[in-house]
Amino acid sequence: MPVGLSVDGALGYPSPSRPFRPSRYVPVSAATAFLVGASTLFLCFTCPWLAERFSSSIPLYNVVVFLFTLANFCMATFMDPGIFPRAEEDEDKEDDFRAPLYKTVEVRGIQVRMKWCSTCRFYRPPRCSHCSVCDNCVEEFDHHCPWVNNCIGRRNYRYFFLFLLSLTTHIMNVFGFSLLYILHHTKHLDQVDSGVTMAVMCVSGLFFVPVAGLTGFHIVLVARGRTTNEQVTGKFRGGVNPFTHGCLKNIAHVLCGSQAPRYLGRLRKPHSVEVQPPFLRPPLSEAQLEAKAVDNGIQQSKSSLEIMESQSTDADPPPPPKPEHRYPGMPHTQNEAFFQSECSLLTEAPPTPSLYKYRPSYSSPGKNHTASTHSSKMSRGNSMTESPSVPVTTGQPSYRSDPSLSSRGGAGCRGGGEGGKAGSGGLGGASTFGGRSYPSFTDTLLQSAAASCSSSLRSAHTAHNALGPLISEGTTSTSYKSLANQTRNGSLSYESLLTHSESPEFESAAHELSPPRPHPPHSLSTAAGAPPISGYTSPFLSAQQREGSLQACPAPLRPSPNRAFLRPTSSPPSRAPPLSPRARSLGSPPPGPAPGHTPLGKSLSYAGGAELQHRPSSSGGGTPMQNSTIKQNVANHNTPSHKPVGGVKKVTGVGGTTYGISV
Amino acid sequence: MAETHSLQDLRQAAVTSKVFVQRDYTSGTICKFQTKFPAELESRMDKQQFEETIQTLNNLYAEAEKLGGRSYLEGCLACLTAYTIFLCMETHYEKVLKKIAKYIQEQNEKIYAPLGLLLTDPIERGLRVVEITIFEDRSIGSR
C-alpha cells in the first residue's frame, strides 16, 4: 500500500515533529481490534458451520468483504489525505501584515473566500482547511477521523467512503449470518461456538447503528458534492454549492476519479538547466525605453551610500503602488539602487537580494511590512542564545536555519556558510539571505556600511511600518493576517511590545543600531531585551539571555510593522510610563522570566501562540520599543558615517533609563 | 554518470525575484493556472509565449484529472487487487505529472533560461502556484 504518512519527505515540511500523544491512537486501535477481532472470530467459529450447512461460498464472500473493508481501512488510515507542504519563505513576501486575512475568488460565479493560513503561509485554496490535529492544510478537507487517526481529504476520501460502505455491508453480513447461526443453534447456546457467535453478534449490532448512520450521511454528502466540513459549518446552507457537478458526476468524481498525487515526500529534482547571462531581451516598446532612461538616471544618483543614507532619513516615502497589485512588482528604482550599492559593498559572496521585498515596504505606509516580516521570518528560527553578540538582521527566514551567528565579520557576507546565495543579504538587512547568515554589528567598516544601508532601508520601512499598525488599529473591522495572528482582542497592545520571545524583534533592534534615524526613545526596555549586540550590556538583556531559550532570548529587534510605537511623535505618552517601570523591572536581573514576559506570553498564547510562533512578525510588539531605543542610540551618535568606531554610546530612554551600547 | 562542473559552471546568475502565477479557480477546483501575464515579466519575455506555456500546462493537468475510462479502469483494478496494484503501477496522474515535468524542463531549456527566467514545477508547491524565478541580468547597459 502506498504509504502517505505525513513525515518530512524530500520535499515539503508538513509540520514540525509533534509530541507523541498516545491518546490519539486509542480510537484507531479500538477500531482495528474490533474489526479484525470480531471478523476473525466470526470466520473461525461461525463460518465453518455455514459452509457446511449452506455453501462454502458464504465464508468466501465474507472473507472477500472483510478483506475489502480492511484494505480500505488501511488506505484511509495510511494514505496522505492531500497535505499541502508549507509554503516557502519567498512565496509569501507580499502576503504580509497589510495583506488581508481573506482573499476572494470567484468559483463558477460564486464568491469564495480563501483564508490566510498562518501556519502554512499561504492562502488556503477553496475547500482546503487546516487540521488542528495534524497541523496541516489538507486539500478538500473533509474531516479528521479519529477512528483511522488521519485526516480525510481529497486523496483518501474515496477509500474512506468505500470503507464505510464496505464496513456497513460487513457488519450486516456478520450480524445476519451470526443470527442465522444462533437461530439454528437455539438448543446449543451453551457451546463455545454459540457463545462466541452471540458476542460477535452483539458487537456488530452495537456498531451497526453509528456506522450505518455515518455511511448514510456520507452518501448524501457525495451525492451533493459537499465535504463534511462544508456541511457541518453550513457553508452552502442558503446558497449554491459551486463545487457540485450534479449528483451522478459527483459520485463519479469520488469513485472513478484518478488518484490525486501527493505533494509531500516528492523527490525534488534539482534544476538541470543553467541560467547564465547574457540573457535575451524582448524588444522594448517606446514607452518602456523612456521609462528605462528615467530609471537609470535615478539609480545613478543613488549609488552612493551617503545618498542612500540621506534618503533613508527622509520622511517622504515613495509613492505607493496600487494596493491591488499583488504580484511582486519589479523593484522600484530605489530598490534597484540599494541592491546595486549593496552589491558593491560585498565582494565575498554573490548578492542575491529579493528586491520584491523592498518594494512593498517602500510603497505604502501599510505595505512595508515585508522587509520586517522577512527579517522576522529569518530570525524565527534562530536562537539568540548561541551567539549573543551577533544581532540578527533580515535573512532567509527559516525555522530550519542554523543560527550560525557566531560568525562575525564575514557572517553577513558569507551567508553563514550555509550555502547562502545572498551575500549582500548577509548585511543588507532587507534582502533575502539564502545562507541565513546573520550579520554582526562589529567594527568592520564593511558591515557597518552595509548595515547602515540596510538599516537605513529598515528605518525607512519602520517609519512606514509605524503607520501600518495605526491604520490597522483604526480599522479593526478589517481583518489582516497580522491581526489574525496577534491578540484577538483587536488591540495591538503594547504588552506585545514586550515580546522578547520572538527572535525577529532582536534582529530588527540590532539592525537599528546604526541607522541614522532620529527617533525618540519610547522605551529602552525593549532595546534591553535585545541580545547583546557588540557588547550591549543592558541588565535586561542579560536577563533575557539567561532565559536560555528561544522563547525568552531572541527578542527580535525587527522593526515591528504593527506597532504604533514606532511613530516618533505619535507614541501615546500614556504608554511610556507603564513601559518604563516594566522595563526597569525587567532591567534588573530577574530570577526567572522577566515579569514583563509573563503577561506578554499570556497575551501571545491567547492570540494563538502557535500561530504567533510562526508569524514572528506578529510579535512585533516588542520591536518598536527596541527599535526606538536603537534609533535613539543612532540619533545620539549621528556621525556622518555610521561605522561603529568603538566605545560605548549612552542612550537615554524613557523614564531616564540609560543603556550603554558599545559599538 | 560522473558530472564534474567547475565552480563557474555551477554558479548560476543571481536570483532577482520570483513571480508566482496563481491558480485559476473560476472553473472549480480543477488544476488550472491563471494565464494573466504578470507585470514583472513584461520586460523579460513575450506575452504570447507565456500564455502558451501556461495554457499547455493547464491542458496537461486537465488531462491528468479527466474522469474517463482510464481512471475508472484504474480504480476498478485497484479495488480488485486490494490496492496492491499501487505498489507496482504508476497512476495515471503520476504519468501525466512526469509528462508535465518534462515539458517544463524543455520549456526552461529552450525558452526561459535564455531569457533569464526559470519555471518551477508547480507540484513542488502543492499545485498552488507556478513559480517563475527571475534572474538578475548583469549584462552591461541593461540597467
PDB file of N, CA and C in Angstrom, chain A residues 384-385 387-392 503 505-507 509-510 513 526-537 541-542 544-545 553-557 626:
ATOM      1  N   MET A 384      19.006  33.028  19.783  1.00  0.00           N
ATOM      2  CA  MET A 384      19.965  34.075  20.082  1.00  0.00           C
ATOM      3  C   MET A 384      20.915  33.639  21.181  1.00  0.00           C
ATOM      4  N   THR A 385      20.563  32.617  21.814  1.00  0.00           N
ATOM      5  CA  THR A 385      21.433  32.199  22.914  1.00  0.00           C
ATOM      6  C   THR A 385      22.782  31.736  22.406  1.00  0.00           C
ATOM      7  N   SER A 387      24.757  32.793  19.952  1.00  0.00           N
ATOM      8  CA  SER A 387      25.789  33.817  19.779  1.00  0.00           C
ATOM      9  C   SER A 387      25.184  35.135  20.132  1.00  0.00           C
ATOM     10  N   PRO A 388      25.208  35.419  21.323  1.00  0.00           N
ATOM     11  CA  PRO A 388      24.538  36.635  21.792  1.00  0.00           C
ATOM     12  C   PRO A 388      25.128  37.902  21.211  1.00  0.00           C
ATOM     13  N   SER A 389      26.301  37.792  20.764  1.00  0.00           N
ATOM     14  CA  SER A 389      26.897  39.030  20.297  1.00  0.00           C
ATOM     15  C   SER A 389      26.514  39.342  18.883  1.00  0.00           C
ATOM     16  N   VAL A 390      25.833  38.474  18.286  1.00  0.00           N
ATOM     17  CA  VAL A 390      25.513  38.710  16.887  1.00  0.00           C
ATOM     18  C   VAL A 390      24.050  39.063  16.752  1.00  0.00           C
ATOM     19  N   PRO A 391      23.816  40.228  16.322  1.00  0.00           N
ATOM     20  CA  PRO A 391      22.420  40.586  16.140  1.00  0.00           C
ATOM     21  C   PRO A 391      21.896  39.917  14.894  1.00  0.00           C
ATOM     22  N   VAL A 392      20.670  39.830  14.879  1.00  0.00           N
ATOM     23  CA  VAL A 392      20.048  39.158  13.754  1.00  0.00           C
ATOM     24  C   VAL A 392      19.422  40.199  12.860  1.00  0.00           C
ATOM     25  N   SER A 503      12.191  35.926  17.962  1.00  0.00           N
ATOM     26  CA  SER A 503      13.538  36.324  17.575  1.00  0.00           C
ATOM     27  C   SER A 503      13.582  37.502  16.631  1.00  0.00           C
ATOM     28  N   GLU A 505      12.386  40.199  16.648  1.00  0.00           N
ATOM     29  CA  GLU A 505      12.463  41.502  17.274  1.00  0.00           C
ATOM     30  C   GLU A 505      13.896  41.851  17.596  1.00  0.00           C
ATOM     31  N   PHE A 506      14.619  40.877  17.995  1.00  0.00           N
ATOM     32  CA  PHE A 506      16.029  41.143  18.279  1.00  0.00           C
ATOM     33  C   PHE A 506      16.724  41.595  17.033  1.00  0.00           C
ATOM     34  N   GLU A 507      16.377  40.912  16.034  1.00  0.00           N
ATOM     35  CA  GLU A 507      17.050  41.181  14.779  1.00  0.00           C
ATOM     36  C   GLU A 507      16.848  42.615  14.363  1.00  0.00           C
ATOM     37  N   ALA A 509      16.008  45.097  16.150  1.00  0.00           N
ATOM     38  CA  ALA A 509      16.616  46.033  17.086  1.00  0.00           C
ATOM     39  C   ALA A 509      18.090  46.136  16.807  1.00  0.00           C
ATOM     40  N   ALA A 510      18.672  45.018  16.587  1.00  0.00           N
ATOM     41  CA  ALA A 510      20.094  45.029  16.263  1.00  0.00           C
ATOM     42  C   ALA A 510      20.313  45.827  15.013  1.00  0.00           C
ATOM     43  N   LEU A 513      20.738  49.633  15.145  1.00  0.00           N
ATOM     44  CA  LEU A 513      21.849  50.239  15.871  1.00  0.00           C
ATOM     45  C   LEU A 513      22.463  51.378  15.094  1.00  0.00           C
ATOM     46  N   THR A 526      12.730  47.557  25.679  1.00  0.00           N
ATOM     47  CA  THR A 526      12.715  46.585  24.603  1.00  0.00           C
ATOM     48  C   THR A 526      14.083  46.464  23.988  1.00  0.00           C
ATOM     49  N   ALA A 527      14.733  47.596  23.925  1.00  0.00           N
ATOM     50  CA  ALA A 527      16.090  47.501  23.404  1.00  0.00           C
ATOM     51  C   ALA A 527      16.898  46.623  24.330  1.00  0.00           C
ATOM     52  N   ALA A 528      16.591  46.781  25.569  1.00  0.00           N
ATOM     53  CA  ALA A 528      17.316  45.966  26.532  1.00  0.00           C
ATOM     54  C   ALA A 528      17.053  44.502  26.267  1.00  0.00           C
ATOM     55  N   GLY A 529      15.911  44.269  25.729  1.00  0.00           N
ATOM     56  CA  GLY A 529      15.583  42.870  25.509  1.00  0.00           C
ATOM     57  C   GLY A 529      16.388  42.258  24.395  1.00  0.00           C
ATOM     58  N   ALA A 530      17.046  43.103  23.670  1.00  0.00           N
ATOM     59  CA  ALA A 530      17.807  42.559  22.547  1.00  0.00           C
ATOM     60  C   ALA A 530      19.033  41.832  23.061  1.00  0.00           C
ATOM     61  N   PRO A 531      19.467  40.945  22.290  1.00  0.00           N
ATOM     62  CA  PRO A 531      20.690  40.255  22.713  1.00  0.00           C
ATOM     63  C   PRO A 531      21.865  41.207  22.644  1.00  0.00           C
ATOM     64  N   PRO A 532      22.849  40.952  23.358  1.00  0.00           N
ATOM     65  CA  PRO A 532      23.967  41.913  23.382  1.00  0.00           C
ATOM     66  C   PRO A 532      24.550  42.070  21.993  1.00  0.00           C
ATOM     67  N   ILE A 533      24.344  43.199  21.489  1.00  0.00           N
ATOM     68  CA  ILE A 533      24.864  43.473  20.171  1.00  0.00           C
ATOM     69  C   ILE A 533      26.166  44.196  20.363  1.00  0.00           C
ATOM     70  N   SER A 534      27.194  43.523  20.065  1.00  0.00           N
ATOM     71  CA  SER A 534      28.513  44.138  20.220  1.00  0.00           C
ATOM     72  C   SER A 534      28.672  44.720  21.604  1.00  0.00           C
ATOM     73  N   GLY A 535      28.334  43.954  22.537  1.00  0.00           N
ATOM     74  CA  GLY A 535      28.600  44.412  23.889  1.00  0.00           C
ATOM     75  C   GLY A 535      27.510  45.232  24.497  1.00  0.00           C
ATOM     76  N   TYR A 536      26.394  45.194  23.935  1.00  0.00           N
ATOM     77  CA  TYR A 536      25.265  45.874  24.535  1.00  0.00           C
ATOM     78  C   TYR A 536      24.973  45.195  25.844  1.00  0.00           C
ATOM     79  N   THR A 537      25.047  45.956  26.876  1.00  0.00           N
ATOM     80  CA  THR A 537      25.041  45.276  28.167  1.00  0.00           C
ATOM     81  C   THR A 537      23.931  45.758  29.063  1.00  0.00           C
ATOM     82  N   LEU A 541      18.857  42.765  29.155  1.00  0.00           N
ATOM     83  CA  LEU A 541      19.348  41.932  28.069  1.00  0.00           C
ATOM     84  C   LEU A 541      19.931  40.655  28.608  1.00  0.00           C
ATOM     85  N   SER A 542      20.772  40.821  29.591  1.00  0.00           N
ATOM     86  CA  SER A 542      21.415  39.616  30.086  1.00  0.00           C
ATOM     87  C   SER A 542      20.395  38.711  30.727  1.00  0.00           C
ATOM     88  N   GLN A 544      17.439  38.412  29.762  1.00  0.00           N
ATOM     89  CA  GLN A 544      16.821  37.751  28.616  1.00  0.00           C
ATOM     90  C   GLN A 544      17.677  36.589  28.170  1.00  0.00           C
ATOM     91  N   GLN A 545      18.923  36.849  28.091  1.00  0.00           N
ATOM     92  CA  GLN A 545      19.785  35.793  27.611  1.00  0.00           C
ATOM     93  C   GLN A 545      19.814  34.644  28.571  1.00  0.00           C
ATOM     94  N   CYS A 553      14.895  34.387  24.840  1.00  0.00           N
ATOM     95  CA  CYS A 553      16.083  35.105  24.419  1.00  0.00           C
ATOM     96  C   CYS A 553      15.924  35.888  23.146  1.00  0.00           C
ATOM     97  N   PRO A 554      15.569  35.258  22.122  1.00  0.00           N
ATOM     98  CA  PRO A 554      15.642  36.030  20.887  1.00  0.00           C
ATOM     99  C   PRO A 554      14.529  37.042  20.790  1.00  0.00           C
ATOM    100  N   ALA A 555      14.653  37.996  21.624  1.00  0.00           N
ATOM    101  CA  ALA A 555      13.696  39.083  21.493  1.00  0.00           C
ATOM    102  C   ALA A 555      14.037  39.798  20.213  1.00  0.00           C
ATOM    103  N   PRO A 556      13.233  39.674  19.284  1.00  0.00           N
ATOM    104  CA  PRO A 556      13.614  40.202  17.980  1.00  0.00           C
ATOM    105  C   PRO A 556      13.633  41.720  17.982  1.00  0.00           C
ATOM    106  N   LEU A 557      14.545  42.196  17.264  1.00  0.00           N
ATOM    107  CA  LEU A 557      14.647  43.636  17.155  1.00  0.00           C
ATOM    108  C   LEU A 557      14.106  44.095  15.832  1.00  0.00           C
ATOM    109  N   GLN A 626      12.242  48.400  20.995  1.00  0.00           N
ATOM    110  CA  GLN A 626      13.663  48.168  20.780  1.00  0.00           C
ATOM    111  C   GLN A 626      14.152  49.056  19.673  1.00  0.00           C
TER     112      GLN A 626
END
